[in-house]
Amino acid sequence: MNKLRVAVVGCGSITKYRHAPEYAFNEHVELVAFCDLVRDRALLMAEQYGGNVYTDYLEMLQKEKPDAVSVCTSNINHAPVSIAAAKLGIHVLCEKPMATSEADGLAMIAAAKENGAILMVGHNQRLMPAHVKAKEILNAGDLGRVLTFRTAFGHPGPEDWSIEGKEGWFFQKDKAIVGAMGDLGVHKADLIRWILDDEVTEISAFVETLHKEDTKVDDNAICILRTRKGTIGTLTASWTYYKGEDNSTILYCEHGVIKIGTDPHDQVIVEKTDGSVQKFAVGAIATNTGQTHSGVIDAFITSIVTKTPPPISGEEGLRSLKVILAALESAASKKLISIS
Protein backbone atom coordinates (compact mmCIF):
# COMPACT_ATOMS: atom_id res chain seq x y z
CA MET A 1 0.00 0.00 0.00
CA ASN A 2 1.05 3.62 -0.49
CA LYS A 3 2.52 5.30 2.54
CA LEU A 4 0.47 7.86 4.46
CA ARG A 5 1.67 11.39 3.81
CA VAL A 6 2.03 13.09 7.19
CA ALA A 7 2.77 16.71 8.08
CA VAL A 8 3.58 18.26 11.45
CA VAL A 9 2.52 21.72 12.62
CA GLY A 10 4.69 23.04 15.43
CA CYS A 11 8.32 21.97 15.69
CA GLY A 12 9.12 22.27 19.37
CA SER A 13 10.33 19.60 21.76
CA ILE A 14 7.27 17.36 21.52
CA THR A 15 7.89 17.06 17.78
CA LYS A 16 11.65 16.71 18.17
CA TYR A 17 11.49 13.95 20.78
CA ARG A 18 8.23 12.14 20.01
CA HIS A 19 6.22 12.89 16.90
CA ALA A 20 8.97 13.16 14.28
CA PRO A 21 11.07 10.14 15.35
CA GLU A 22 8.01 7.96 15.97
CA TYR A 23 6.53 8.81 12.56
CA ALA A 24 9.90 8.08 10.97
CA PHE A 25 9.96 4.72 12.72
CA ASN A 26 6.50 3.75 11.42
CA GLU A 27 6.63 1.79 8.16
CA HIS A 28 3.33 3.24 6.92
CA VAL A 29 4.43 6.88 7.08
CA GLU A 30 6.20 9.37 4.83
CA LEU A 31 6.88 12.73 6.47
CA VAL A 32 6.16 15.33 3.78
CA ALA A 33 6.19 18.68 5.59
CA PHE A 34 7.05 20.54 8.77
CA CYS A 35 5.56 23.90 9.71
CA ASP A 36 6.59 26.36 12.39
CA LEU A 37 6.37 30.12 12.82
CA VAL A 38 10.14 30.02 13.29
CA ARG A 39 11.33 28.66 9.96
CA ASP A 40 14.64 27.36 11.27
CA ARG A 41 12.85 24.94 13.61
CA ALA A 42 10.89 23.44 10.74
CA LEU A 43 14.03 23.37 8.60
CA LEU A 44 15.91 21.44 11.28
CA MET A 45 13.21 18.75 11.33
CA ALA A 46 13.02 18.60 7.53
CA GLU A 47 16.78 18.22 7.23
CA GLN A 48 16.63 15.22 9.53
CA TYR A 49 13.44 13.55 8.36
CA GLY A 50 12.74 14.95 4.89
CA GLY A 51 9.79 17.00 3.71
CA ASN A 52 9.10 20.61 2.79
CA VAL A 53 9.27 23.61 5.13
CA TYR A 54 6.48 26.09 5.88
CA THR A 55 5.72 28.92 8.27
CA ASP A 56 2.00 29.12 7.38
CA TYR A 57 -0.04 26.02 8.21
CA LEU A 58 -2.91 26.98 5.90
CA GLU A 59 -0.50 27.21 2.97
CA MET A 60 1.01 23.88 3.95
CA LEU A 61 -2.36 22.13 4.17
CA GLN A 62 -3.44 23.46 0.76
CA LYS A 63 -0.18 22.75 -1.06
CA GLU A 64 0.76 19.42 0.49
CA LYS A 65 -2.72 17.96 0.99
CA PRO A 66 -1.36 15.45 3.54
CA ASP A 67 -3.32 12.41 4.63
CA ALA A 68 -2.70 13.22 8.28
CA VAL A 69 -1.29 15.97 10.46
CA SER A 70 0.09 16.25 13.97
CA VAL A 71 -0.83 19.46 15.78
CA CYS A 72 2.01 20.30 18.18
CA THR A 73 1.50 24.03 18.59
CA SER A 74 0.79 26.22 21.61
CA ASN A 75 -2.48 25.35 23.35
CA ILE A 76 -4.45 28.26 21.91
CA ASN A 77 -3.72 27.07 18.35
CA HIS A 78 -4.75 23.45 18.79
CA ALA A 79 -8.34 24.09 17.77
CA PRO A 80 -7.87 26.36 14.72
CA VAL A 81 -5.17 24.16 13.18
CA SER A 82 -7.10 20.95 13.87
CA ILE A 83 -10.34 22.35 12.48
CA ALA A 84 -8.65 23.67 9.33
CA ALA A 85 -7.12 20.25 8.67
CA ALA A 86 -10.28 18.30 9.46
CA LYS A 87 -12.33 20.48 7.10
CA LEU A 88 -10.05 19.28 4.32
CA GLY A 89 -10.65 15.67 5.32
CA ILE A 90 -7.17 15.36 6.84
CA HIS A 91 -6.82 13.07 9.85
CA VAL A 92 -5.67 14.88 12.99
CA LEU A 93 -3.53 13.89 15.95
CA CYS A 94 -3.69 16.79 18.39
CA GLU A 95 -1.51 17.25 21.43
CA LYS A 96 -3.12 17.75 24.81
CA PRO A 97 -5.02 19.63 26.07
CA MET A 98 -7.01 19.32 22.87
CA ALA A 99 -8.37 22.87 23.21
CA THR A 100 -8.69 25.72 25.68
CA SER A 101 -12.49 25.76 25.83
CA GLU A 102 -15.32 23.26 25.60
CA ALA A 103 -16.73 25.12 22.59
CA ASP A 104 -13.47 24.73 20.68
CA GLY A 105 -13.29 21.05 21.58
CA LEU A 106 -16.81 20.50 20.30
CA ALA A 107 -15.98 22.36 17.09
CA MET A 108 -12.96 20.10 16.52
CA ILE A 109 -15.09 16.99 16.98
CA ALA A 110 -17.79 18.33 14.66
CA ALA A 111 -15.29 19.26 11.92
CA ALA A 112 -13.77 15.79 11.98
CA LYS A 113 -17.15 14.02 11.89
CA GLU A 114 -18.54 16.18 9.12
CA ASN A 115 -15.53 15.59 6.88
CA GLY A 116 -14.75 11.94 7.55
CA ALA A 117 -11.52 12.69 9.38
CA ILE A 118 -10.14 10.85 12.39
CA LEU A 119 -9.46 13.04 15.42
CA MET A 120 -7.19 11.61 18.11
CA VAL A 121 -5.78 13.34 21.20
CA GLY A 122 -2.26 12.54 22.38
CA HIS A 123 -2.96 11.35 25.92
CA ASN A 124 0.03 9.02 26.08
CA GLN A 125 -0.40 8.04 29.74
CA ARG A 126 -3.05 5.49 28.73
CA LEU A 127 -0.47 3.66 26.65
CA MET A 128 2.35 3.51 29.20
CA PRO A 129 3.03 -0.16 30.08
CA ALA A 130 2.69 0.45 33.83
CA HIS A 131 -0.74 1.98 33.42
CA VAL A 132 -1.87 -0.73 31.01
CA LYS A 133 -0.75 -3.38 33.51
CA ALA A 134 -2.47 -1.67 36.42
CA LYS A 135 -5.75 -1.47 34.51
CA GLU A 136 -5.43 -5.16 33.62
CA ILE A 137 -4.97 -6.03 37.31
CA LEU A 138 -7.86 -3.84 38.35
CA ASN A 139 -10.16 -5.34 35.72
CA ALA A 140 -9.36 -8.86 36.95
CA GLY A 141 -11.52 -8.01 39.96
CA ASP A 142 -9.47 -9.57 42.77
CA LEU A 143 -8.94 -6.21 44.48
CA GLY A 144 -12.58 -5.24 44.35
CA ARG A 145 -13.78 -1.69 43.92
CA VAL A 146 -11.48 1.32 44.01
CA LEU A 147 -12.49 3.39 47.03
CA THR A 148 -9.98 6.24 46.91
CA PHE A 149 -6.96 7.27 44.89
CA ARG A 150 -4.18 9.78 44.65
CA THR A 151 -2.43 10.69 41.44
CA ALA A 152 0.32 13.20 40.82
CA PHE A 153 2.36 14.53 37.94
CA GLY A 154 5.11 16.99 38.72
CA HIS A 155 8.51 18.06 37.44
CA PRO A 156 10.71 21.19 37.62
CA GLY A 157 8.77 22.91 34.84
CA PRO A 158 8.99 23.23 31.06
CA GLU A 159 11.98 25.60 31.04
CA ASP A 160 14.49 22.87 30.18
CA TRP A 161 12.04 20.88 28.05
CA SER A 162 10.64 23.65 25.86
CA ILE A 163 12.72 24.61 22.86
CA GLU A 164 12.07 28.27 23.81
CA GLY A 165 13.03 27.91 27.47
CA LYS A 166 11.69 30.41 29.98
CA GLU A 167 10.52 32.72 27.20
CA GLY A 168 8.35 30.03 25.63
CA TRP A 169 4.61 29.89 25.12
CA PHE A 170 4.13 27.60 28.14
CA PHE A 171 4.49 30.69 30.35
CA GLN A 172 2.48 33.09 28.18
CA LYS A 173 -1.12 33.30 29.35
CA ASP A 174 -2.50 34.34 25.96
CA LYS A 175 -0.93 31.31 24.24
CA ALA A 176 -1.11 28.65 26.95
CA ILE A 177 -4.27 29.76 28.83
CA VAL A 178 -3.45 27.17 31.50
CA GLY A 179 -0.10 26.11 32.98
CA ALA A 180 0.78 23.00 34.96
CA MET A 181 -2.86 21.93 35.07
CA GLY A 182 -3.05 21.88 31.27
CA ASP A 183 0.43 20.49 30.77
CA LEU A 184 0.36 17.75 33.42
CA GLY A 185 -3.00 17.78 35.18
CA VAL A 186 -4.94 16.92 32.05
CA HIS A 187 -2.78 13.80 31.67
CA LYS A 188 -3.80 12.58 35.12
CA ALA A 189 -7.45 13.53 34.65
CA ASP A 190 -7.46 11.41 31.51
CA LEU A 191 -5.57 8.57 33.19
CA ILE A 192 -7.96 8.38 36.16
CA ARG A 193 -11.02 8.42 33.90
CA TRP A 194 -9.54 5.64 31.77
CA ILE A 195 -8.04 3.41 34.44
CA LEU A 196 -11.18 3.54 36.60
CA ASP A 197 -13.52 3.34 33.61
CA ASP A 198 -15.41 6.17 35.27
CA GLU A 199 -16.16 9.86 34.89
CA VAL A 200 -15.27 12.76 37.18
CA THR A 201 -18.48 14.47 38.25
CA GLU A 202 -17.33 16.92 40.91
CA ILE A 203 -14.11 18.81 41.56
CA SER A 204 -12.74 21.29 44.06
CA ALA A 205 -9.36 22.80 43.33
CA PHE A 206 -6.58 25.16 44.28
CA VAL A 207 -4.86 26.30 41.09
CA GLU A 208 -2.05 28.72 41.90
CA THR A 209 1.11 30.44 40.69
CA LEU A 210 3.38 29.82 43.66
CA HIS A 211 6.94 30.16 42.44
CA LYS A 212 7.46 30.72 38.72
CA GLU A 213 8.26 34.36 38.03
CA ASP A 214 6.99 36.66 35.29
CA THR A 215 4.04 34.47 34.37
CA LYS A 216 0.30 34.44 35.01
CA VAL A 217 -0.21 30.73 34.34
CA ASP A 218 -0.47 28.25 37.20
CA ASP A 219 2.57 26.30 38.35
CA ASN A 220 0.72 24.16 40.91
CA ALA A 221 -2.72 22.63 41.29
CA ILE A 222 -4.18 20.37 43.95
CA CYS A 223 -7.66 18.98 43.33
CA ILE A 224 -10.20 16.76 45.09
CA LEU A 225 -12.31 14.68 42.71
CA ARG A 226 -15.45 12.57 42.99
CA THR A 227 -16.43 10.13 40.26
CA ARG A 228 -19.80 8.92 39.04
CA LYS A 229 -19.28 5.58 40.83
CA GLY A 230 -18.52 7.36 44.10
CA THR A 231 -14.73 7.01 44.19
CA ILE A 232 -12.94 10.05 45.66
CA GLY A 233 -9.34 11.07 45.31
CA THR A 234 -6.73 13.75 44.81
CA LEU A 235 -4.98 14.98 41.68
CA THR A 236 -1.82 17.07 41.86
CA ALA A 237 -0.03 18.86 39.02
CA SER A 238 3.19 20.78 39.63
CA TRP A 239 5.98 22.61 37.88
CA THR A 240 7.94 23.03 41.11
CA TYR A 241 9.12 19.49 41.84
CA TYR A 242 12.68 20.72 41.58
CA LYS A 243 14.30 17.54 42.85
CA GLY A 244 12.84 15.32 40.17
CA GLU A 245 9.76 14.08 38.40
CA ASP A 246 6.85 12.28 40.03
CA ASN A 247 4.30 10.51 37.85
CA SER A 248 2.70 8.19 40.35
CA THR A 249 -0.78 6.88 41.05
CA ILE A 250 -2.03 4.84 44.00
CA LEU A 251 -5.39 3.07 43.90
CA TYR A 252 -6.78 2.05 47.29
CA CYS A 253 -9.19 -0.83 46.74
CA GLU A 254 -11.46 -3.00 48.89
CA HIS A 255 -8.94 -5.84 49.02
CA GLY A 256 -5.61 -4.12 48.59
CA VAL A 257 -3.68 -1.34 46.89
CA ILE A 258 -2.08 -0.83 43.48
CA LYS A 259 1.00 1.38 43.46
CA ILE A 260 2.02 2.72 40.05
CA GLY A 261 5.28 4.53 39.44
CA THR A 262 6.33 4.60 43.08
CA ASP A 263 9.36 2.33 42.67
CA PRO A 264 12.16 2.78 40.12
CA HIS A 265 12.50 -0.95 39.46
CA ASP A 266 8.99 -2.38 39.87
CA GLN A 267 6.65 0.04 38.15
CA VAL A 268 3.51 -1.71 39.44
CA ILE A 269 3.22 -3.12 42.95
CA VAL A 270 0.12 -4.88 44.27
CA GLU A 271 -0.26 -5.30 48.02
CA LYS A 272 -3.30 -7.33 49.05
CA THR A 273 -5.04 -7.36 52.40
CA ASP A 274 -4.16 -11.07 52.76
CA GLY A 275 -0.51 -10.05 53.04
CA SER A 276 0.61 -11.09 49.56
CA VAL A 277 2.68 -8.76 47.41
CA GLN A 278 3.15 -8.85 43.63
CA LYS A 279 5.72 -6.76 41.78
CA PHE A 280 5.81 -6.08 38.05
CA ALA A 281 8.77 -4.60 36.16
CA VAL A 282 7.02 -3.62 32.95
CA GLY A 283 9.15 -0.68 31.82
CA ALA A 284 9.67 2.87 32.98
CA ILE A 285 7.07 5.56 32.44
CA ALA A 286 8.39 8.14 29.97
CA THR A 287 9.77 11.39 31.37
CA ASN A 288 11.01 14.59 29.77
CA THR A 289 14.59 13.46 30.35
CA GLY A 290 13.93 9.76 29.76
CA GLN A 291 11.99 9.43 26.53
CA THR A 292 10.47 6.09 25.58
CA HIS A 293 8.36 5.09 22.60
CA SER A 294 4.96 6.60 23.45
CA GLY A 295 2.81 4.38 21.22
CA VAL A 296 0.60 7.36 20.39
CA ILE A 297 1.79 7.79 16.81
CA ASP A 298 1.56 4.06 16.09
CA ALA A 299 -1.99 3.96 17.48
CA PHE A 300 -3.00 6.95 15.34
CA ILE A 301 -1.55 5.46 12.16
CA THR A 302 -3.10 2.05 12.88
CA SER A 303 -6.48 3.73 13.23
CA ILE A 304 -6.10 5.35 9.82
CA VAL A 305 -4.77 2.23 8.08
CA THR A 306 -7.42 -0.09 9.52
CA LYS A 307 -10.21 2.49 9.29
CA THR A 308 -11.09 1.95 12.94
CA PRO A 309 -11.85 4.49 15.69
CA PRO A 310 -8.78 5.86 17.47
CA PRO A 311 -8.14 4.65 21.04
CA ILE A 312 -8.24 8.23 22.35
CA SER A 313 -10.98 10.01 20.44
CA GLY A 314 -11.85 13.68 20.38
CA GLU A 315 -14.77 12.91 22.66
CA GLU A 316 -12.41 11.33 25.18
CA GLY A 317 -10.06 14.28 24.96
CA LEU A 318 -12.96 16.64 25.58
CA ARG A 319 -14.10 14.79 28.71
CA SER A 320 -10.61 15.10 30.17
CA LEU A 321 -10.41 18.76 29.14
CA LYS A 322 -13.68 19.47 30.96
CA VAL A 323 -12.11 18.26 34.21
CA ILE A 324 -9.33 20.83 33.79
CA LEU A 325 -11.72 23.63 32.90
CA ALA A 326 -13.82 22.77 35.95
CA ALA A 327 -10.70 22.88 38.16
CA LEU A 328 -9.95 26.39 36.90
CA GLU A 329 -13.56 27.41 37.56
CA SER A 330 -13.41 25.95 41.07
CA ALA A 331 -10.20 27.79 41.89
CA ALA A 332 -11.59 31.08 40.61
CA SER A 333 -14.96 30.78 42.32
CA LYS A 334 -13.74 28.95 45.44
CA LYS A 335 -16.65 26.53 44.94
CA LEU A 336 -17.22 22.83 44.28
CA ILE A 337 -17.94 22.45 40.56
CA SER A 338 -20.14 19.78 39.01
CA ILE A 339 -19.14 18.32 35.65
CA SER A 340 -21.88 17.10 33.34
Coordinates of C-alpha atoms in Angstrom, one line a residue, residues 95-274:
E95 CA -1.5 17.3 21.4
K96 CA -3.1 17.7 24.8
P97 CA -5.0 19.6 26.1
M98 CA -7.0 19.3 22.9
A99 CA -8.4 22.9 23.2
T100 CA -8.7 25.7 25.7
S101 CA -12.5 25.8 25.8
E102 CA -15.3 23.3 25.6
A103 CA -16.7 25.1 22.6
D104 CA -13.5 24.7 20.7
G105 CA -13.3 21.0 21.6
L106 CA -16.8 20.5 20.3
A107 CA -16.0 22.4 17.1
M108 CA -13.0 20.1 16.5
I109 CA -15.1 17.0 17.0
A110 CA -17.8 18.3 14.7
A111 CA -15.3 19.3 11.9
A112 CA -13.8 15.8 12.0
K113 CA -17.1 14.0 11.9
E114 CA -18.5 16.2 9.1
N115 CA -15.5 15.6 6.9
G116 CA -14.8 11.9 7.6
A117 CA -11.5 12.7 9.4
I118 CA -10.1 10.8 12.4
L119 CA -9.5 13.0 15.4
M120 CA -7.2 11.6 18.1
V121 CA -5.8 13.3 21.2
G122 CA -2.3 12.5 22.4
H123 CA -3.0 11.3 25.9
N124 CA 0.0 9.0 26.1
Q125 CA -0.4 8.0 29.7
R126 CA -3.1 5.5 28.7
L127 CA -0.5 3.7 26.6
M128 CA 2.4 3.5 29.2
P129 CA 3.0 -0.2 30.1
A130 CA 2.7 0.5 33.8
H131 CA -0.7 2.0 33.4
V132 CA -1.9 -0.7 31.0
K133 CA -0.7 -3.4 33.5
A134 CA -2.5 -1.7 36.4
K135 CA -5.7 -1.5 34.5
E136 CA -5.4 -5.2 33.6
I137 CA -5.0 -6.0 37.3
L138 CA -7.9 -3.8 38.4
N139 CA -10.2 -5.3 35.7
A140 CA -9.4 -8.9 37.0
G141 CA -11.5 -8.0 40.0
D142 CA -9.5 -9.6 42.8
L143 CA -8.9 -6.2 44.5
G144 CA -12.6 -5.2 44.4
R145 CA -13.8 -1.7 43.9
V146 CA -11.5 1.3 44.0
L147 CA -12.5 3.4 47.0
T148 CA -10.0 6.2 46.9
F149 CA -7.0 7.3 44.9
R150 CA -4.2 9.8 44.7
T151 CA -2.4 10.7 41.4
A152 CA 0.3 13.2 40.8
F153 CA 2.4 14.5 37.9
G154 CA 5.1 17.0 38.7
H155 CA 8.5 18.1 37.4
P156 CA 10.7 21.2 37.6
G157 CA 8.8 22.9 34.8
P158 CA 9.0 23.2 31.1
E159 CA 12.0 25.6 31.0
D160 CA 14.5 22.9 30.2
W161 CA 12.0 20.9 28.0
S162 CA 10.6 23.6 25.9
I163 CA 12.7 24.6 22.9
E164 CA 12.1 28.3 23.8
G165 CA 13.0 27.9 27.5
K166 CA 11.7 30.4 30.0
E167 CA 10.5 32.7 27.2
G168 CA 8.3 30.0 25.6
W169 CA 4.6 29.9 25.1
F170 CA 4.1 27.6 28.1
F171 CA 4.5 30.7 30.3
Q172 CA 2.5 33.1 28.2
K173 CA -1.1 33.3 29.4
D174 CA -2.5 34.3 26.0
K175 CA -0.9 31.3 24.2
A176 CA -1.1 28.6 27.0
I177 CA -4.3 29.8 28.8
V178 CA -3.5 27.2 31.5
G179 CA -0.1 26.1 33.0
A180 CA 0.8 23.0 35.0
M181 CA -2.9 21.9 35.1
G182 CA -3.1 21.9 31.3
D183 CA 0.4 20.5 30.8
L184 CA 0.4 17.7 33.4
G185 CA -3.0 17.8 35.2
V186 CA -4.9 16.9 32.0
H187 CA -2.8 13.8 31.7
K188 CA -3.8 12.6 35.1
A189 CA -7.5 13.5 34.7
D190 CA -7.5 11.4 31.5
L191 CA -5.6 8.6 33.2
I192 CA -8.0 8.4 36.2
R193 CA -11.0 8.4 33.9
W194 CA -9.5 5.6 31.8
I195 CA -8.0 3.4 34.4
L196 CA -11.2 3.5 36.6
D197 CA -13.5 3.3 33.6
D198 CA -15.4 6.2 35.3
E199 CA -16.2 9.9 34.9
V200 CA -15.3 12.8 37.2
T201 CA -18.5 14.5 38.2
E202 CA -17.3 16.9 40.9
I203 CA -14.1 18.8 41.6
S204 CA -12.7 21.3 44.1
A205 CA -9.4 22.8 43.3
F206 CA -6.6 25.2 44.3
V207 CA -4.9 26.3 41.1
E208 CA -2.1 28.7 41.9
T209 CA 1.1 30.4 40.7
L210 CA 3.4 29.8 43.7
H211 CA 6.9 30.2 42.4
K212 CA 7.5 30.7 38.7
E213 CA 8.3 34.4 38.0
D214 CA 7.0 36.7 35.3
T215 CA 4.0 34.5 34.4
K216 CA 0.3 34.4 35.0
V217 CA -0.2 30.7 34.3
D218 CA -0.5 28.3 37.2
D219 CA 2.6 26.3 38.3
N220 CA 0.7 24.2 40.9
A221 CA -2.7 22.6 41.3
I222 CA -4.2 20.4 44.0
C223 CA -7.7 19.0 43.3
I224 CA -10.2 16.8 45.1
L225 CA -12.3 14.7 42.7
R226 CA -15.5 12.6 43.0
T227 CA -16.4 10.1 40.3
R228 CA -19.8 8.9 39.0
K229 CA -19.3 5.6 40.8
G230 CA -18.5 7.4 44.1
T231 CA -14.7 7.0 44.2
I232 CA -12.9 10.0 45.7
G233 CA -9.3 11.1 45.3
T234 CA -6.7 13.7 44.8
L235 CA -5.0 15.0 41.7
T236 CA -1.8 17.1 41.9
A237 CA 0.0 18.9 39.0
S238 CA 3.2 20.8 39.6
W239 CA 6.0 22.6 37.9
T240 CA 7.9 23.0 41.1
Y241 CA 9.1 19.5 41.8
Y242 CA 12.7 20.7 41.6
K243 CA 14.3 17.5 42.9
G244 CA 12.8 15.3 40.2
E245 CA 9.8 14.1 38.4
D246 CA 6.8 12.3 40.0
N247 CA 4.3 10.5 37.9
S248 CA 2.7 8.2 40.4
T249 CA -0.8 6.9 41.1
I250 CA -2.0 4.8 44.0
L251 CA -5.4 3.1 43.9
Y252 CA -6.8 2.1 47.3
C253 CA -9.2 -0.8 46.7
E254 CA -11.5 -3.0 48.9
H255 CA -8.9 -5.8 49.0
G256 CA -5.6 -4.1 48.6
V257 CA -3.7 -1.3 46.9
I258 CA -2.1 -0.8 43.5
K259 CA 1.0 1.4 43.5
I260 CA 2.0 2.7 40.1
G261 CA 5.3 4.5 39.4
T262 CA 6.3 4.6 43.1
D263 CA 9.4 2.3 42.7
P264 CA 12.2 2.8 40.1
H265 CA 12.5 -0.9 39.5
D266 CA 9.0 -2.4 39.9
Q267 CA 6.7 0.0 38.2
V268 CA 3.5 -1.7 39.4
I269 CA 3.2 -3.1 43.0
V270 CA 0.1 -4.9 44.3
E271 CA -0.3 -5.3 48.0
K272 CA -3.3 -7.3 49.0
T273 CA -5.0 -7.4 52.4
D274 CA -4.2 -11.1 52.8

